[in-house]
Coordinates of C-alpha atoms and ligand atoms in Angstrom, one line a residue:
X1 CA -8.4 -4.6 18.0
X2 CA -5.8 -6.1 15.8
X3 CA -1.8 -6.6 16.9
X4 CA 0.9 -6.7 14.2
X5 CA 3.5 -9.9 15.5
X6 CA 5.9 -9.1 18.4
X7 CA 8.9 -6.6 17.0
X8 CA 7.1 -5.8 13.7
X9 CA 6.5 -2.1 12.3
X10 CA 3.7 -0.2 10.5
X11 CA 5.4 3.1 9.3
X12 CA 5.8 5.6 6.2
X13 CA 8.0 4.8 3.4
X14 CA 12.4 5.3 4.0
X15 CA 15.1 6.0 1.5
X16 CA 16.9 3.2 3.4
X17 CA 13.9 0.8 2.9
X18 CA 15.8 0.6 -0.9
X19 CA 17.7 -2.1 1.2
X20 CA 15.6 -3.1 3.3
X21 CA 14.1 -5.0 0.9
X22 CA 11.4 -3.1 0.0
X23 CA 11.6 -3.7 -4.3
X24 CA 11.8 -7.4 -3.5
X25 CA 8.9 -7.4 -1.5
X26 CA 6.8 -5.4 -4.7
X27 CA 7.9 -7.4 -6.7
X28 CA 5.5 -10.0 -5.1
X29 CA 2.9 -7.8 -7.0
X30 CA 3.9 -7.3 -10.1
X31 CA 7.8 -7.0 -12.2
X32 CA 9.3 -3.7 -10.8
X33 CA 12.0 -3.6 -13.6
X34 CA 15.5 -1.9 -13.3
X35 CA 15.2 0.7 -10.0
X36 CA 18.5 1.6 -8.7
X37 CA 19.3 3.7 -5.2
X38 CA 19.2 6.9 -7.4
X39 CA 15.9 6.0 -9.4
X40 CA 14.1 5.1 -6.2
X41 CA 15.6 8.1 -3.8
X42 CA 14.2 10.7 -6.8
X43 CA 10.8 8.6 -6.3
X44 CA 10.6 9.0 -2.5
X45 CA 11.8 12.3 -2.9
X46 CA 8.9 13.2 -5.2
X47 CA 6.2 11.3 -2.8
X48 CA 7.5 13.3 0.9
X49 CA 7.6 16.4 -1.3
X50 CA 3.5 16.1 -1.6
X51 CA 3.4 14.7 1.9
X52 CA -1.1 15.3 2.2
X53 CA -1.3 13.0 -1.3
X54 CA 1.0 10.1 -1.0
X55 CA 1.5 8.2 1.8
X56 CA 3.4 5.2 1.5
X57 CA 3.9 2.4 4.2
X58 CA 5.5 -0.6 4.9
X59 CA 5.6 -3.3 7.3
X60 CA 9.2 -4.6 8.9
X61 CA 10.0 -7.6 10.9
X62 CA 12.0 -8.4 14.1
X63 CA 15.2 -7.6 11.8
X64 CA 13.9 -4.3 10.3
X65 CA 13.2 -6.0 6.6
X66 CA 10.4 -4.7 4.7
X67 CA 7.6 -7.7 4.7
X68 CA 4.5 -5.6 3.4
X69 CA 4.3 -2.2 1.6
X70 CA 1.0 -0.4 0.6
X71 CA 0.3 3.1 -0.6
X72 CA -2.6 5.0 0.3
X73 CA -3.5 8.2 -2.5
X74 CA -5.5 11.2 -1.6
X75 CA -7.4 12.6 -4.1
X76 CA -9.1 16.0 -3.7
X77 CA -11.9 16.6 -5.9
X78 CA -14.6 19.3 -6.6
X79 CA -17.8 17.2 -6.4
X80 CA -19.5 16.4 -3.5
X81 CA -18.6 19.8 -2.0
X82 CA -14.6 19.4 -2.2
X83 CA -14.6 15.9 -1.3
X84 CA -11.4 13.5 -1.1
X85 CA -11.3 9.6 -2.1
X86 CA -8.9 7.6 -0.9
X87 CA -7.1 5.1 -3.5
X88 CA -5.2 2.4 -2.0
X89 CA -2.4 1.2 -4.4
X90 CA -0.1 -1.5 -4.8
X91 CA 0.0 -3.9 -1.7
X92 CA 1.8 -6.7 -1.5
X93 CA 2.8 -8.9 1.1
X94 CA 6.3 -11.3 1.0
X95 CA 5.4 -14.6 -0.2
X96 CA 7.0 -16.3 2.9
X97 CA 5.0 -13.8 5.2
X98 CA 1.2 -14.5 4.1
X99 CA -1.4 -15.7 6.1
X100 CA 0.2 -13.6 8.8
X101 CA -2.6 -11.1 8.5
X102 CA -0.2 -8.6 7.7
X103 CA -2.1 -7.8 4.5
X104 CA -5.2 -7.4 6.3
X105 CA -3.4 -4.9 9.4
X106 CA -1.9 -3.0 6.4
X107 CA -5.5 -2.6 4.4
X108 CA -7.2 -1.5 7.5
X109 CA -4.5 0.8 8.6
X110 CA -4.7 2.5 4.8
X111 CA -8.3 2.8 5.3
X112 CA -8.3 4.5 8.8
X113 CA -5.5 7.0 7.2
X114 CA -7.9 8.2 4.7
X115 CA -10.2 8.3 7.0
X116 CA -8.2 10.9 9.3
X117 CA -7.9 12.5 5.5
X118 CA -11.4 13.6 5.7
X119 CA -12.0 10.5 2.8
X120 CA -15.4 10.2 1.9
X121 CA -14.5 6.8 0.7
X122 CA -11.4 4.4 0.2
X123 CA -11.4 2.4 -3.7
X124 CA -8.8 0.0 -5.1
X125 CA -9.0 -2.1 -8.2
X126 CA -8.0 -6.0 -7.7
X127 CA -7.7 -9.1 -9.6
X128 CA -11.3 -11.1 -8.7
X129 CA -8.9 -13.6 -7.0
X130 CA -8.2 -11.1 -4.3
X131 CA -12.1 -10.2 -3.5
X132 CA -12.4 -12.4 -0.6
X133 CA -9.1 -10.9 1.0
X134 CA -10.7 -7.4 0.4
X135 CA -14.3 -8.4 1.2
X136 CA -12.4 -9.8 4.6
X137 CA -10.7 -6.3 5.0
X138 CA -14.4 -4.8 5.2
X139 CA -14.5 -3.6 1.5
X140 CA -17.4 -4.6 -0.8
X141 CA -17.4 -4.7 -4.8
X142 CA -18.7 -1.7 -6.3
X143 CA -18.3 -0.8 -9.8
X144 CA -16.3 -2.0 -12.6
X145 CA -12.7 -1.7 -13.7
X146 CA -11.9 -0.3 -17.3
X147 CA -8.5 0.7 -18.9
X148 CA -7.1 1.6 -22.4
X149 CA -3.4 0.1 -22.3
X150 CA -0.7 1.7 -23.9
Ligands
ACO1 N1 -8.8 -14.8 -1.4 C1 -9.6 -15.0 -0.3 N2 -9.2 -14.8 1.0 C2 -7.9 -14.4 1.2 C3 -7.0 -14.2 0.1 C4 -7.5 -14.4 -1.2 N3 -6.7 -14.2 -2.2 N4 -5.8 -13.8 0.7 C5 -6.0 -13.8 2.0 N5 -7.2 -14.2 2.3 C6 -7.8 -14.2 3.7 C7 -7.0 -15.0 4.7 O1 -7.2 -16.3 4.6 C8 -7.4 -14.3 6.0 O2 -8.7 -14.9 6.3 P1 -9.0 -15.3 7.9 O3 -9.0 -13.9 8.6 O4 -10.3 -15.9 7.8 O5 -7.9 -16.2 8.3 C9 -7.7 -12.9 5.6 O6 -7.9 -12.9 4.1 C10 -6.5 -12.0 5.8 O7 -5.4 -12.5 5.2 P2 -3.9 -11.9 5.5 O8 -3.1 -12.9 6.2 O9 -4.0 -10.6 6.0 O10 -3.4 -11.8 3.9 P3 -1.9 -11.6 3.5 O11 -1.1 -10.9 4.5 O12 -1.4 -12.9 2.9 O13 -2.1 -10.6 2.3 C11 -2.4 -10.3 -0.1 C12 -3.0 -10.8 1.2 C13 -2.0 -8.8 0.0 C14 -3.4 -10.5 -1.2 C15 -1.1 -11.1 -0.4 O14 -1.5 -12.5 -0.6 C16 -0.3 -10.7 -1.5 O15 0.7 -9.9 -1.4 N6 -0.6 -11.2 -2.8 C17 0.2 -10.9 -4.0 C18 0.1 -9.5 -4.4 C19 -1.3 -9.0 -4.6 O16 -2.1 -9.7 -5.2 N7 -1.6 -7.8 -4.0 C20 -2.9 -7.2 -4.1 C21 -3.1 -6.5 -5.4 S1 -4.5 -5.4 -5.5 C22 -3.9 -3.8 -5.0 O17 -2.8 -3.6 -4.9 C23 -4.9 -2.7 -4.8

């Protein structure tokens, strides 16, 4: 089994995580552009209201920062008998906390939560860059990625 470093925290998503550092940390993923207190409480306010779809978690240290955050989506669908698929969204790890295998707790944490969801199965889409981290999380490719950008 699989430990998270002494004094560090796997738990949902927290208005107060605003500053704890938790757009900084995204922002290791991708820009997260101009997201005040307000912006961001309406945000978690929409996620906790649809508590069985979005579950959102981070990572903290010894001093309660947000190091990781990750986002786990359940869909419920009508094929397969009603079935649900998992979609794990936006993870990203602080720069200075990598290789800490926080990324790889976080993934398999996501997974077991959708899992416990009654998931069938759990699908992301990643840069190729990122398919041995994934493959080491237990995932395998499958499919292709398409998009029409807007
Ligand atoms: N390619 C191959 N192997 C990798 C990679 C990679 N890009 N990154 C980590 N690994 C390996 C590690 O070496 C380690 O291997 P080991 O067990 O043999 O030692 C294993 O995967 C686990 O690594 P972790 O320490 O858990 O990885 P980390 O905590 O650094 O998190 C992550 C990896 C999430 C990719 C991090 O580097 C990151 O935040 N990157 C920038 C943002 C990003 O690309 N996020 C993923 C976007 S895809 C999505 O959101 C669905």
């Amino acid at each position: 089994e699989q430990h998270l470093p002494q004094g560090y925290n796997l738990r949902p998503l927290e208005k107060e995580d605003f500053s704890r550092g938790y757009l900084q940390t995204l922002e290791t993923l991708t820009s997260v552009g101009d997201v005040d207190q307000e912006h961001f409480n309406d945000i978690v306010d929409y996620w906790k209201s649809q508590p069985k779809t979005y579950k959102n978690m981070v990572i903290t240290d010894y001093e309660s920062q947000v190091v990781a955050v990750g986002s786990l989506i359940v869909e419920t669908k009508l094929i397969h008998s009603c079935a649900k698929v998992g979609h794990i969204e936006d993870i990203a790890v602080r720069p200075d906390q990598q290789g800490k295998k926080l990324g790889l707790y976080l993934i398999r944490q996501l997974i077991e939560l959708a899992k416990e969801e009654g998931c069938y199965k759990a699908i992301l889409d990643c840069d190729p860059k990122n398919e041995g981290f994934y493959v080491k999380c237990g995932m395998s490719r499958a499919g292709l990625e398409m998009e029409y950008r807007f």
